[in-house]
Tab-separated table of C-alpha atoms in Angstrom:
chain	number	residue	atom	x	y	z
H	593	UNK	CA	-67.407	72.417	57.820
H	594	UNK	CA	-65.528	70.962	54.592
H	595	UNK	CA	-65.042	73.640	51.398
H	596	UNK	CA	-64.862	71.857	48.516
H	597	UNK	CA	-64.316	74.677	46.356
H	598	UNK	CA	-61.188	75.172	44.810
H	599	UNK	CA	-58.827	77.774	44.805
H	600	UNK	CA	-58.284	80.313	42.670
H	601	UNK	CA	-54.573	80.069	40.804
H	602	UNK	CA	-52.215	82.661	42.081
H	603	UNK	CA	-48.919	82.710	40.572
H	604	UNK	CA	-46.132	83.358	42.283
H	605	UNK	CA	-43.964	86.420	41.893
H	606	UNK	CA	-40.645	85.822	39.929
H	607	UNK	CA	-37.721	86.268	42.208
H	608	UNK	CA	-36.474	89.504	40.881
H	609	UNK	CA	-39.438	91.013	41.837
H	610	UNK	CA	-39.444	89.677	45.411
H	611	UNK	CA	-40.032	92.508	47.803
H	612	UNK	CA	-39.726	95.494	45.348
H	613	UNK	CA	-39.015	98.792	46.476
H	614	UNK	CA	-42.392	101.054	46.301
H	615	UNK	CA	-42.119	103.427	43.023
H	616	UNK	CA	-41.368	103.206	39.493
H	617	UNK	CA	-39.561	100.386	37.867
H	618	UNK	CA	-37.384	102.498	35.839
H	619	UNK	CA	-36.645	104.079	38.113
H	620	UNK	CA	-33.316	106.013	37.997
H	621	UNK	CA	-31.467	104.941	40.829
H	622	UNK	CA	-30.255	101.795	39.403
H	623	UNK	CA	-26.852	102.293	39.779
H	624	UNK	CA	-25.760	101.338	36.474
H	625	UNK	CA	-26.366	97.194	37.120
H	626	UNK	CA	-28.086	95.636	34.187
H	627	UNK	CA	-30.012	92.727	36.278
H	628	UNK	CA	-30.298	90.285	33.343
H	629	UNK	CA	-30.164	87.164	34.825
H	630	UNK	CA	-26.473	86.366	34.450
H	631	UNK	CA	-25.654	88.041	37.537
H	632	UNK	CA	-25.534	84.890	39.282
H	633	UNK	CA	-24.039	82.881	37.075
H	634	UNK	CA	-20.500	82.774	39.035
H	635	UNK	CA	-22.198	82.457	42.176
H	636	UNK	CA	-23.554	78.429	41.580
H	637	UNK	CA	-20.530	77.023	41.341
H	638	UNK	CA	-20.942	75.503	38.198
H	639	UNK	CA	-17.775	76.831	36.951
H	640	UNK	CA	-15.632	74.917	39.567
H	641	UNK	CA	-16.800	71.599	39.031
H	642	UNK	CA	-14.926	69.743	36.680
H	643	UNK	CA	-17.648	67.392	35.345
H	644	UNK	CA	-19.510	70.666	34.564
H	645	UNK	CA	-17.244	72.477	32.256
H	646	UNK	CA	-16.739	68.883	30.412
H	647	UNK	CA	-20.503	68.734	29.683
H	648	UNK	CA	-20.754	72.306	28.926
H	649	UNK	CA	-17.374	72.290	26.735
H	650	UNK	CA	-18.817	69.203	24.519
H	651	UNK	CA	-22.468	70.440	24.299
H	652	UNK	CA	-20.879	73.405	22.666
H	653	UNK	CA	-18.644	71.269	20.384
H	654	UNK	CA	-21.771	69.141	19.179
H	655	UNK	CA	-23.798	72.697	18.958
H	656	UNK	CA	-21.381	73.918	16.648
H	657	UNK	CA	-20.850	70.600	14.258
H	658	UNK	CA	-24.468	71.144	13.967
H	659	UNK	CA	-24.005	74.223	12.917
H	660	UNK	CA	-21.662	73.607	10.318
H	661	UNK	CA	-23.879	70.337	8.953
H	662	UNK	CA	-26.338	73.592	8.668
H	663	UNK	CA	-24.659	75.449	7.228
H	664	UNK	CA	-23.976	79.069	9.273
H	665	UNK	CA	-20.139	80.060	9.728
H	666	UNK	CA	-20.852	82.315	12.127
H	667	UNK	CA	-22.516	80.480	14.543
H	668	UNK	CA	-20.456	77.556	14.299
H	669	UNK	CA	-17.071	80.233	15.061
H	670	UNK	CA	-18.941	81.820	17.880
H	671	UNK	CA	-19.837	78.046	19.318
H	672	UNK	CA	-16.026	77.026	19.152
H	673	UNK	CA	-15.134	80.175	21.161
H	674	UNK	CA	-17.508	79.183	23.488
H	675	UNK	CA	-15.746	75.021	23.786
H	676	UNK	CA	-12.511	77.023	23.481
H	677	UNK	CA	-13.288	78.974	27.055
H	678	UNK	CA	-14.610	75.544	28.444
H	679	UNK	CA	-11.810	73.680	27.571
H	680	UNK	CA	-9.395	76.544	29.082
H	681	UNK	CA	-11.539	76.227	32.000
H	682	UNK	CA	-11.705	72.321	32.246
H	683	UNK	CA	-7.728	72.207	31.442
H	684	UNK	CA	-7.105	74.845	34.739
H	685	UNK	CA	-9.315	72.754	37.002
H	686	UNK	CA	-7.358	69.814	35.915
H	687	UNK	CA	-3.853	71.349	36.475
H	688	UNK	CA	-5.169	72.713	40.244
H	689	UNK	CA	-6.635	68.859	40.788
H	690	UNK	CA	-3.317	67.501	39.546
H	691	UNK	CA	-1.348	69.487	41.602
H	692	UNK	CA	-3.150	69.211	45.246
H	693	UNK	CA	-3.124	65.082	44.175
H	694	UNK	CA	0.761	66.006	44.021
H	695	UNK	CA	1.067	67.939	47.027
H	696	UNK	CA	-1.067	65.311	49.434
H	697	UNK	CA	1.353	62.417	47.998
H	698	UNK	CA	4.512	64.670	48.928
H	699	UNK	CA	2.976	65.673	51.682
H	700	UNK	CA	2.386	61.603	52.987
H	701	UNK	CA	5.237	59.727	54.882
H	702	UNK	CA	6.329	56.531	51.924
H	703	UNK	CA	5.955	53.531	53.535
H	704	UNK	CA	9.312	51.481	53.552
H	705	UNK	CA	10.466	48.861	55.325
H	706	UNK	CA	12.601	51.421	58.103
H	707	UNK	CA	9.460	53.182	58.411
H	708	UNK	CA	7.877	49.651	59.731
H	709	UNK	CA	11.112	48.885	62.019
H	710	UNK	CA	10.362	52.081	63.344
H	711	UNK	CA	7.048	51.440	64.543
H	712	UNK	CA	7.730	48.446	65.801
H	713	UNK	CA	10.407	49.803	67.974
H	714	UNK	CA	8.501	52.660	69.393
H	715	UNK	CA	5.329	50.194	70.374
H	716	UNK	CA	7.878	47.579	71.821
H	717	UNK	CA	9.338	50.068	74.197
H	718	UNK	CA	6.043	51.491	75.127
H	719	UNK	CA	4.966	47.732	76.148
């Protein structure tokens, strides 16, 4: 037997309210978290990649020339605190990659020319 009726939309819940306790929403044991959305922010990982903070940091830049072309102060200052962070950000993620590109090269045996007499040595003996 074939239905062709269709289905009635039913949307789906919104994640927050995924498996709710039973009893009031306000209710008052909320220990003092404000869910707003931001709590995971830090979790994504978005501010430990590199090419992240770079597009975040210049989308904030170009938000606040466009402020200034319109003309609000206020907005354009709060937008270059927010490029300020991003570059702080972008400039510490650069330092850490810098330095564990360091460490891996001191950490590496050079090759020289002894180095190759070496290993020549040790695989003529073994033969």
């Amino acid at each position: 037997m074939i239905n062709n009726r269709r289905r009635n939309f039913r949307p789906r819940s919104q994640k927050n309210n995924f498996r709710r306790r039973t009893g009031s929403i306000n209710s008052s044991n909320s220990n003092g978290l404000n869910n707003n959305g931001n709590m995971s922010f830090n979790r994504n990982g978005s501010m430990n990649n590199i090419h992240n903070v770079e597009k975040t940091m210049l989308k904030f830049q170009q938000l606040a020339k466009d402020a200034q072309s319109n003309g609000d102060p206020v907005l354009v200052q709060n937008y270059l605190q927010h490029a300020d962070h991003y570059l702080r950000r972008y400039n510490e993620l650069n330092e850490r990659k810098e330095s564990s590109v360091d460490k891996t090269k001191s950490e590496e045996k050079p090759i020289t020319q002894e180095n190759i007499s070496e290993k020549e040595n040790i695989s003529k003996t073994a033969n």
